[in-house]
Coordinates of C-alpha atoms in Angstrom, one line a residue:
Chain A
X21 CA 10.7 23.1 10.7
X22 CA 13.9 21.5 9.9
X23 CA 15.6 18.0 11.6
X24 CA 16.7 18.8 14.5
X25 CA 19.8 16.5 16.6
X26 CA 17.2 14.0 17.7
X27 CA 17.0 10.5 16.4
X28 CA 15.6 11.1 13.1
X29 CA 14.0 7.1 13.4
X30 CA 11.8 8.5 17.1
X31 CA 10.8 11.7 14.9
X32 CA 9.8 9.2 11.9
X33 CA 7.7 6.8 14.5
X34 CA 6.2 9.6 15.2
X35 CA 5.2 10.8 11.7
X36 CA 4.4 7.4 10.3
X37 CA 1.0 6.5 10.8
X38 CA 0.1 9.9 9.3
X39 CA 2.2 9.1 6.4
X40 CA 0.5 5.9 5.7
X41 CA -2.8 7.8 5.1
X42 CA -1.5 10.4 3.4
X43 CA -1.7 13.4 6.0
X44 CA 1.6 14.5 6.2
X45 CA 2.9 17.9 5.3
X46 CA 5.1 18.3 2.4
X47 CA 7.9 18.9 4.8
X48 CA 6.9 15.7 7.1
X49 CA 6.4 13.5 4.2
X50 CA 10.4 14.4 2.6
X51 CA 11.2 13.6 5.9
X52 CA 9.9 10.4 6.1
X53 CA 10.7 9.5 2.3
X54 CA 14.9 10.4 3.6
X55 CA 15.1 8.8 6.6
X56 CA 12.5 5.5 6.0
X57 CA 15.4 3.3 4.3
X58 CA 17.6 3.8 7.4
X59 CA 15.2 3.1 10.3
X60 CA 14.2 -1.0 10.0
X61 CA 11.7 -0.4 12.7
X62 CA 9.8 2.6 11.3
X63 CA 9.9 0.1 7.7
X64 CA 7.8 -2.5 9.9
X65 CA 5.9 0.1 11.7
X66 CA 4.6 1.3 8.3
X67 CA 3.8 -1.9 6.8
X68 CA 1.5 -2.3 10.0
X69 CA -0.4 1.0 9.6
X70 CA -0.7 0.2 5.8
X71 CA -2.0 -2.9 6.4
X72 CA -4.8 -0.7 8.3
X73 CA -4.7 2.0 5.5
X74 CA -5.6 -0.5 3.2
X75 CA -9.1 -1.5 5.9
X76 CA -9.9 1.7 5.9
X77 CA -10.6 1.7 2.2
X78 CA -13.2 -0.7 2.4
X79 CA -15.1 0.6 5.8
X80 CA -17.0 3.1 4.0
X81 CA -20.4 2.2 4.6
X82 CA -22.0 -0.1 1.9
X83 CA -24.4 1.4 -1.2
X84 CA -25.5 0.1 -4.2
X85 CA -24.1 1.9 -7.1
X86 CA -26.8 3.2 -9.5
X87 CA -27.8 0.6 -12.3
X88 CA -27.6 3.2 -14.7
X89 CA -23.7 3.4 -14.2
X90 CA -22.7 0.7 -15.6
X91 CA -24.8 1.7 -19.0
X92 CA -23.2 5.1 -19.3
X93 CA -20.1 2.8 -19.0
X94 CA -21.0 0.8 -21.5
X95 CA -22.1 3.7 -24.0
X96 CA -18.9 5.2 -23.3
X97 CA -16.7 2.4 -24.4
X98 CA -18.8 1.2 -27.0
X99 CA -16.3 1.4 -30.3
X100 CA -17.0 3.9 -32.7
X101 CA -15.5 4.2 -36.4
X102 CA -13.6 7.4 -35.2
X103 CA -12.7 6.4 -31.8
X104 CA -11.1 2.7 -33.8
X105 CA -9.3 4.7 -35.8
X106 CA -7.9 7.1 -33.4
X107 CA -7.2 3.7 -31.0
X108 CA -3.5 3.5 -32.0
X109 CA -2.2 6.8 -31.7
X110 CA -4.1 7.2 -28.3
X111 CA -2.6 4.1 -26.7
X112 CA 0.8 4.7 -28.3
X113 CA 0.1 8.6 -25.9
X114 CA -0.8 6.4 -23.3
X115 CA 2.0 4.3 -22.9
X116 CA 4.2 7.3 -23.2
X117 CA 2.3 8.6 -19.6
X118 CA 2.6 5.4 -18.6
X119 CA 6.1 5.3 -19.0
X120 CA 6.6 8.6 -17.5
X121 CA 4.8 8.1 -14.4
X122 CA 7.1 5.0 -13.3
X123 CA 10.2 7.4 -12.5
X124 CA 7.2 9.0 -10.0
X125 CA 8.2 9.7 -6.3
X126 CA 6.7 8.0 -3.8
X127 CA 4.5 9.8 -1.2
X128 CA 1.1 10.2 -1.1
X129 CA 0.1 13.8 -0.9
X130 CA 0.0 17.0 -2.5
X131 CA 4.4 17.4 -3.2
X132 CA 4.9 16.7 -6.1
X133 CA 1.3 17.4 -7.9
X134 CA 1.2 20.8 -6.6
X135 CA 3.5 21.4 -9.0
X136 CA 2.0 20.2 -12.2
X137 CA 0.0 23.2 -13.4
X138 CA -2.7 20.7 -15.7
X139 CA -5.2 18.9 -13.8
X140 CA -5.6 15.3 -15.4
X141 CA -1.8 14.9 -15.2
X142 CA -1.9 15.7 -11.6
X143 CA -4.7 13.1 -10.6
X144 CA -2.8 10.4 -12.6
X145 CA 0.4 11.7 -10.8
X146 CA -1.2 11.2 -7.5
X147 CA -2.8 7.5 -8.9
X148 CA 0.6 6.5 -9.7
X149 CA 2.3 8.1 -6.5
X150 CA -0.1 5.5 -4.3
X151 CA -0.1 2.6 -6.5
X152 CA 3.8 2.9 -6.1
X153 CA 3.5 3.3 -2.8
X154 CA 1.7 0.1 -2.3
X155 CA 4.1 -1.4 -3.8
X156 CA 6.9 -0.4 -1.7
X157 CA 4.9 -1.1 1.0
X158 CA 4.4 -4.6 -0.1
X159 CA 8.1 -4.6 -1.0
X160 CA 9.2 -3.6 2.4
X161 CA 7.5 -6.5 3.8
X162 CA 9.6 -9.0 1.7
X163 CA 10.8 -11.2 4.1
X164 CA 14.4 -11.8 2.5
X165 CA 14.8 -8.1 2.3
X166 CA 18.5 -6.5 1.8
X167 CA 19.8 -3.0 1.7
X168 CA 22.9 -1.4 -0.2
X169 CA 24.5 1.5 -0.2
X170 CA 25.8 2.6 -4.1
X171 CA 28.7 4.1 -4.2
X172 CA 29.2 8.0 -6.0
X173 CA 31.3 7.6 -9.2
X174 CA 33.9 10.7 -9.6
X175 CA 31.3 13.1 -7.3
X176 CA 31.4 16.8 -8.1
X177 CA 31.3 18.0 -4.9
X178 CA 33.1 15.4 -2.5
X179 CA 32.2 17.1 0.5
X180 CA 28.7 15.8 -0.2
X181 CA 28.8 13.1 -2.4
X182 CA 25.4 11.6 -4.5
X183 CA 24.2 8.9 -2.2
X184 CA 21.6 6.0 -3.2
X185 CA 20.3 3.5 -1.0
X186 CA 18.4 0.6 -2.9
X187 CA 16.4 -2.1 -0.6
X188 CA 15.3 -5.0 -2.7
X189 CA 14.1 -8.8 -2.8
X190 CA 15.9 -11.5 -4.9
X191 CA 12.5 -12.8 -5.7
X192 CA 10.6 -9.4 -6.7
X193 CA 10.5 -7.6 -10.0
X194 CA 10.7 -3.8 -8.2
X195 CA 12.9 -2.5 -5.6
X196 CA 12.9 0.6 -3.7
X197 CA 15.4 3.4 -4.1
X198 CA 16.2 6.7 -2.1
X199 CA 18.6 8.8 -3.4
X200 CA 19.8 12.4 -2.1
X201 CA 22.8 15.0 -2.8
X202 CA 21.7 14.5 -6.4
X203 CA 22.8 17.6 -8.8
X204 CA 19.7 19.4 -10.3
X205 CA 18.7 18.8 -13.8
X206 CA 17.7 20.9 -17.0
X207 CA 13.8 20.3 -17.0
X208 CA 14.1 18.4 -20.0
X209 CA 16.7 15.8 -18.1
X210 CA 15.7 12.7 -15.9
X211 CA 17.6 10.5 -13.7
X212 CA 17.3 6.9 -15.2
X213 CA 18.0 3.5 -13.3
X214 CA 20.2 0.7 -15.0
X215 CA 20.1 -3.0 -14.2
X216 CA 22.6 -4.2 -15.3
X217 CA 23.9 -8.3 -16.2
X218 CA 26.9 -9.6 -17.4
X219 CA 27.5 -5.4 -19.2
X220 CA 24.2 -5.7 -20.5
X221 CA 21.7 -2.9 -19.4
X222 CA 18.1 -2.3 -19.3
X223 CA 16.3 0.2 -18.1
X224 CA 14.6 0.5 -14.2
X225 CA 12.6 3.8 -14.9
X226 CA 13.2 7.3 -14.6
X227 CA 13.0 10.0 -11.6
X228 CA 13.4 13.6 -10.7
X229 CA 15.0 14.9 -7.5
X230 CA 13.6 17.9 -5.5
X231 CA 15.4 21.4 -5.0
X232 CA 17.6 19.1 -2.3
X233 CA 18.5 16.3 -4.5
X234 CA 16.4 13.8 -2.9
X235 CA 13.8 11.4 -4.2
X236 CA 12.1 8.2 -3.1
X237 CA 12.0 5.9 -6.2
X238 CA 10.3 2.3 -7.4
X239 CA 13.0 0.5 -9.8
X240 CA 10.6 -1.7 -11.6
X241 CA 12.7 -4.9 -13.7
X242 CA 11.7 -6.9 -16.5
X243 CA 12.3 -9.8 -14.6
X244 CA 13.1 -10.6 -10.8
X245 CA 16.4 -8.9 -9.3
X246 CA 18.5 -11.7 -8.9
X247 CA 18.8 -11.6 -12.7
X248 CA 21.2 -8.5 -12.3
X249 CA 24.4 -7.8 -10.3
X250 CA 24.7 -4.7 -10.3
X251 CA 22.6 -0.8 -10.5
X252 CA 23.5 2.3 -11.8
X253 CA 21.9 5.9 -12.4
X254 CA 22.4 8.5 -15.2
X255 CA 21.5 11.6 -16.2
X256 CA 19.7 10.8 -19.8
X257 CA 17.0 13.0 -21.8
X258 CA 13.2 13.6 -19.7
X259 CA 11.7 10.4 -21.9
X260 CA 14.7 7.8 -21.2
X261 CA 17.5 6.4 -23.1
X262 CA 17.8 3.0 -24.9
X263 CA 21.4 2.7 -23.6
X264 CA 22.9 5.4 -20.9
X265 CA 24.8 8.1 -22.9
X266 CA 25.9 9.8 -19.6
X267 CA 28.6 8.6 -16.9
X268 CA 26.9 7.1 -13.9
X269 CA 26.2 9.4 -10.7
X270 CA 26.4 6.4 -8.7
X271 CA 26.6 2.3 -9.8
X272 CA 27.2 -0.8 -7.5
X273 CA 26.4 -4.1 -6.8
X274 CA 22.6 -5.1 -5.9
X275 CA 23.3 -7.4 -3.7
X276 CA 25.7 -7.1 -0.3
Chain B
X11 CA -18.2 -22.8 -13.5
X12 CA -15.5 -20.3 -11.7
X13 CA -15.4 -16.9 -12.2
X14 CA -12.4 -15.5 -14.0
X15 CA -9.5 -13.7 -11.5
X16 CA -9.1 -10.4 -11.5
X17 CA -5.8 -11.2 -13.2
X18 CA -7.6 -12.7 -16.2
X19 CA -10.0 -10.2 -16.5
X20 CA -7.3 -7.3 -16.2
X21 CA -5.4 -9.3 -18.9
X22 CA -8.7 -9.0 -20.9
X23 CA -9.2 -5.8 -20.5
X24 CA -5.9 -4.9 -22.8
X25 CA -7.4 -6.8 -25.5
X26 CA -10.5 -4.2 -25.7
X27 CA -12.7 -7.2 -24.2
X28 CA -16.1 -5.3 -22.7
X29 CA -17.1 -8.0 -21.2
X30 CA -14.2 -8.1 -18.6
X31 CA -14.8 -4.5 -17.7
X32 CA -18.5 -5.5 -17.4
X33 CA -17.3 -8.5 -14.9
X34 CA -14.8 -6.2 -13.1
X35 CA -17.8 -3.5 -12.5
X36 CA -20.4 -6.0 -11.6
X37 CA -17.6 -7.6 -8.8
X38 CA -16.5 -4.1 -7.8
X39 CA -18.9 -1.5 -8.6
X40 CA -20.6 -1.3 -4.7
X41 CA -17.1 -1.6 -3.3
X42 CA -15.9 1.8 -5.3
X43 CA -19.7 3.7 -5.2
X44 CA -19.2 3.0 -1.3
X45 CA -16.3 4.6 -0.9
X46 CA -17.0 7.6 -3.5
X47 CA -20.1 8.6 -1.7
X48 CA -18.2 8.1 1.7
X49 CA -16.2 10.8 0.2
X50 CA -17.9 13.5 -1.9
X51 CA -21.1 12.6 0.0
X52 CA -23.1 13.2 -2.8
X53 CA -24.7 10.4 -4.6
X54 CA -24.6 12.6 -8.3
X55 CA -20.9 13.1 -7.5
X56 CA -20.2 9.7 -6.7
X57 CA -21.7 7.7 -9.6
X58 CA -19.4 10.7 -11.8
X59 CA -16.2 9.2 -9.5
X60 CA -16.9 5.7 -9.9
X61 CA -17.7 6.2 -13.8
X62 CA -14.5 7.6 -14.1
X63 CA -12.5 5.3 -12.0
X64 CA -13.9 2.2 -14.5
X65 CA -12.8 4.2 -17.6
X66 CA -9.3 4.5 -16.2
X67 CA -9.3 0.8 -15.7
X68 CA -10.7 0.4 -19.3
X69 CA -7.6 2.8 -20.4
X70 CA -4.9 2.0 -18.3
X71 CA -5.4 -1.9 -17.5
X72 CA -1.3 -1.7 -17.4
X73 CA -1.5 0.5 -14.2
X74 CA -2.1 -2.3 -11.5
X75 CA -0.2 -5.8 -11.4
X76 CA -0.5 -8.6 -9.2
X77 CA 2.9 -7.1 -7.4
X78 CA 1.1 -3.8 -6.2
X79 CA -1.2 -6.6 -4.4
X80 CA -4.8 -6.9 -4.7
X81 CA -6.7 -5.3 -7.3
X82 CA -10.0 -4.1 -5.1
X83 CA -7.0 -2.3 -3.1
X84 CA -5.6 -0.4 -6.0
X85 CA -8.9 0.0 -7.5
X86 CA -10.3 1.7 -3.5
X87 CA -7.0 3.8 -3.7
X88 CA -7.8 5.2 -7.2
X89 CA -11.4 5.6 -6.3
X90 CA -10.4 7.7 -3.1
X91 CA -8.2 9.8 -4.5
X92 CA -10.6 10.3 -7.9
X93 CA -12.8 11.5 -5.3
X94 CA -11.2 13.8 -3.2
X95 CA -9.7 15.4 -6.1
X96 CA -13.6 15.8 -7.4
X97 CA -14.3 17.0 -3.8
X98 CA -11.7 19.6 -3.7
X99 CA -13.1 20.8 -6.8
X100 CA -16.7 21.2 -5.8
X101 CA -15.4 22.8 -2.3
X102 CA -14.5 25.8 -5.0
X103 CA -17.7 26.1 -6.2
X104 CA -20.0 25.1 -2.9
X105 CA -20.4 25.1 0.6
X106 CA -19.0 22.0 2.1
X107 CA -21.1 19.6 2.3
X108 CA -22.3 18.1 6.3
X109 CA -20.3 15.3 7.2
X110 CA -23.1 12.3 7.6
X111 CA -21.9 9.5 9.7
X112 CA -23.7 6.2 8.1
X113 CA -22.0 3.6 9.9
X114 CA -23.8 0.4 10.4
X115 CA -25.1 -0.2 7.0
X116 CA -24.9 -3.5 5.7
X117 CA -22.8 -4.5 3.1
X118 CA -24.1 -5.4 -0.5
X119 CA -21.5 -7.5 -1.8
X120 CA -19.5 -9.4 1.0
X121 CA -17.8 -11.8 -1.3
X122 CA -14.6 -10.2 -0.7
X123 CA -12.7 -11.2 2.1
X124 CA -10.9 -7.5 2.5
X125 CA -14.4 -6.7 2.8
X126 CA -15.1 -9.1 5.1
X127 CA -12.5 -7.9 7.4
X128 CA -13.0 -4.1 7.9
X129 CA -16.4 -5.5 8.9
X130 CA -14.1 -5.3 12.2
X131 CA -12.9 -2.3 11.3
X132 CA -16.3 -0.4 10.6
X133 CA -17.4 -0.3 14.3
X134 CA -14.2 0.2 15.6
X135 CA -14.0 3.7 13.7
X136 CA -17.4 4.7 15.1
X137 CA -16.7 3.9 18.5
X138 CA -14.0 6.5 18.5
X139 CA -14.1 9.6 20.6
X140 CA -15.5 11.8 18.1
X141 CA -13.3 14.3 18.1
X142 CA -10.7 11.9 17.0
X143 CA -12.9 10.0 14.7
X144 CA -13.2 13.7 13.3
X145 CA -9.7 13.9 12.3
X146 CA -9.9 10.2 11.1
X147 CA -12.7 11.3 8.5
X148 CA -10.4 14.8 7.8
X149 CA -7.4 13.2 7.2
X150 CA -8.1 9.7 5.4
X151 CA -11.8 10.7 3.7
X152 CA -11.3 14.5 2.9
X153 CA -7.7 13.9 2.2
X154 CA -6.3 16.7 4.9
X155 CA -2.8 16.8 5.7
X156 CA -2.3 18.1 9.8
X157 CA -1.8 21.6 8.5
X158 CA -4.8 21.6 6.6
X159 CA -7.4 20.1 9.2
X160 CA -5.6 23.0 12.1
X161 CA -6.7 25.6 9.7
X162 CA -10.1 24.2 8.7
X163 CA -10.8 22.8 12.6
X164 CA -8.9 26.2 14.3
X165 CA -7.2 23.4 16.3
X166 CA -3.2 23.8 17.5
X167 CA -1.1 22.1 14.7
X168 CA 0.5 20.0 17.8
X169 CA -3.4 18.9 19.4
X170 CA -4.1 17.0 15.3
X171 CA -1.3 15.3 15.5
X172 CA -2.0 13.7 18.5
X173 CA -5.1 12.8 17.9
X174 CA -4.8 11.4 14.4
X175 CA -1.8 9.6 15.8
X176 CA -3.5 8.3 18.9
X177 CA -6.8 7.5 16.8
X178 CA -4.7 5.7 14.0
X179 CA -2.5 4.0 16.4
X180 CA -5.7 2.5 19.0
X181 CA -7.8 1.5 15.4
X182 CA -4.6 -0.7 14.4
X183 CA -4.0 -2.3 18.2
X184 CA -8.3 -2.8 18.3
X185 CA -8.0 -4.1 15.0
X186 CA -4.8 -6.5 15.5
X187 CA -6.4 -7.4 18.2
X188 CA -10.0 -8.4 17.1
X189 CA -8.3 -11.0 14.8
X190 CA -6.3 -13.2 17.2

């Protein structure tokens, strides 16, 4: 059902304690993911109901795991002359995933992994989407919290120009950005996040928007924010750029 | 002596160090077999889940740090997850297994102060109505969304949300207000 006239922030009250377990619709949960960054009080209503989220997950009644577990464990990480030598390539893979999953969206149910076809890169899609969310939960809760607005750099359409909202902490190493009215991409393009110091960029991960041009992103730094002055996005290749090769879709200052 | 931090031991882990992921399943290993047999219900099916959430600590020690808070947290998120995925699968191939309410057991390991809390918590989740403590257990054990637990309970869409709304929203207020 789409938004209707009434105050998106009573709608996302509504919504939000599902959302902090998960149980939202696909359609409920884009809702919540455009609208959370404008509503301070939903931002502290979720924070409380993830704070319970977070009880729930240790109120399952207590068992002893198995003895035998933890030797089938063992056994299975033992090192093994072929396993040694396929060590390096395998981690090298790993850190590629690992490197891909940052630009995931935040949400935690089925949106985005209903789209992945293979199976083990859907559970480690969802594993990243909640770890990420826990983070922007614990982000959210900052207490020296600040939230800007990044201005559309030479917009296509101008009617409906790309909009990005990035709420961050001086202190903390990750900040949370939404982002909609982005244009689609080739599948083998990626959005990617620039800090950016004194002209000197690095990298703050890299995200895909949905058929609307929205997404809900964690911009993870090398070091804490207040080492950078300003953000920018740009279209780049699927795996990232070492520099941006693209103009920006939007770039301004971090901090109001 | 004191025992290493999670921290440490998650730093040891990317050096290839058994012995951290040996310490790490020794502080964690009820905590994560709790809540995978909460889940799957299924005590063959939860050793499998908690098996694999330890190896994809031992592979991925890089996917938590100390800013996505504490490890057991991240570690009970993976393991849910892990095992709702492993419980979707086996829904495929079984008839769903009956929802056992075991409330009241005792914990094994209460060394962990998030443990320690939803000792509060634990009770309060029983002594819901049950039909909301149903949805509860849909939505946040079975991983549901409101669509899904309409068409599997044949209740209106609008009469779930309530309920998991109210239900969520009266566990956080008991909760909140057990600790003051």
């Amino acid at each position: 059902m789409p938004p209707t006239a009434e105050n998106p922030c009573e709608r996302l009250a509504d919504l939000i304690p599902a959302y902090s377990i998960g149980a939202t619709d696909p359609d409920e949960t884009a809702f919540v993911q455009a609208h959370l960054a404008e509503c301070p009080e939903a931002v502290a209503h979720l924070a409380e109901f993830a704070h319970l989220a977070e009880g729930l997950h240790y109120a399952a009644p207590s068992a002893q795991a198995p003895t035998r577990l933890l030797t089938a464990i063992r056994r299975q990480i033992a090192p093994s002359p072929a396993v040694r030598a396929l060590r390096p390539v395998r981690r090298w893979v790993q850190g590629i995933a690992a490197a891909a999953t940052i630009a995931l969206i935040v949400g935690i149910n089925l949106f985005w992994a209903a789209r992945l076809e293979d199976a083990e890169r859907r559970q480690a899609v969802l594993r990243a989407q909640l770890t990420d969310q826990q983070t922007a939960l614990a982000l959210i809760g900052a207490a020296d919290v600040q939230r800007v607005s990044l201005p559309a750099i030479n917009p296509a359409i101008p009617d409906a120009p790309p909009a990005a909202t990035l709420v961050s902490a001086p202190n903390q190493a990750v900040a949370l950005l939404t982002v909609q009215y982005f244009p689609a991409l080739a599948p083998d393009k990626a959005y990617q996040i620039w800090l950016i110091k004194a002209g000197r960029r690095v990298s703050g991960g890299l995200f895909r928007v949905d058929s609307e041009g929205r997404a809900m992103v964690i911009v993870r730094a090398p070091m804490a924010l207040s080492a950078y002055d300003e953000v920018g996005i740009t279209p780049e290749p699927a795996d990232g750029s070492a520099a941006p090769t693209a103009p920006p879709i939007v770039r301004g200052p971090i901090w109001p | 002596m004191t025992s290493p931090s999670d921290v440490e031991l998650i730093a040891r882990l990317a050096q290839r160090d058994q012995a951290a992921l040996t310490a790490l399943y020794e502080r964690y290993a009820n905590l994560v077999y709790s809540l995978a047999l909460r889940v799957v219900q299924d005590g063959r099916l939860a050793e499998e889940v908690t098996q694999d959430v330890f190896m994809e600590v031992w592979n991925r020690p890089e996917r938590w740090d100390v800013q996505k808070g504490r490890f057991s947290s991240w570690l009970l998120t993976v393991t849910r997850y892990t095992a709702i995925d492993r419980l979707r699968g086996e829904r495929s191939r079984a008839e769903e297994m009956p929802y056992e309410d075991a409330l009241g057991h005792q914990p094994g390991d209460d060394s962990l102060s998030a443990w320690a809390e939803a000792e509060a918590l634990r009770p309060l989740l029983a002594q819901l109505p049950p039909e909301q403590r149903h949805v509860v257990d849909l939505a946040f054990f079975q991983g549901l969304t409101h669509s899904q637990i309409a068409e599997k309970t044949g209740l209106p869409l609008g009469t779930v949300k309530t309920r998991l709304r109210t239900a969520l929203t009266r566990l956080r207020e008991q909760w909140e207000d057990r600790g003051e």
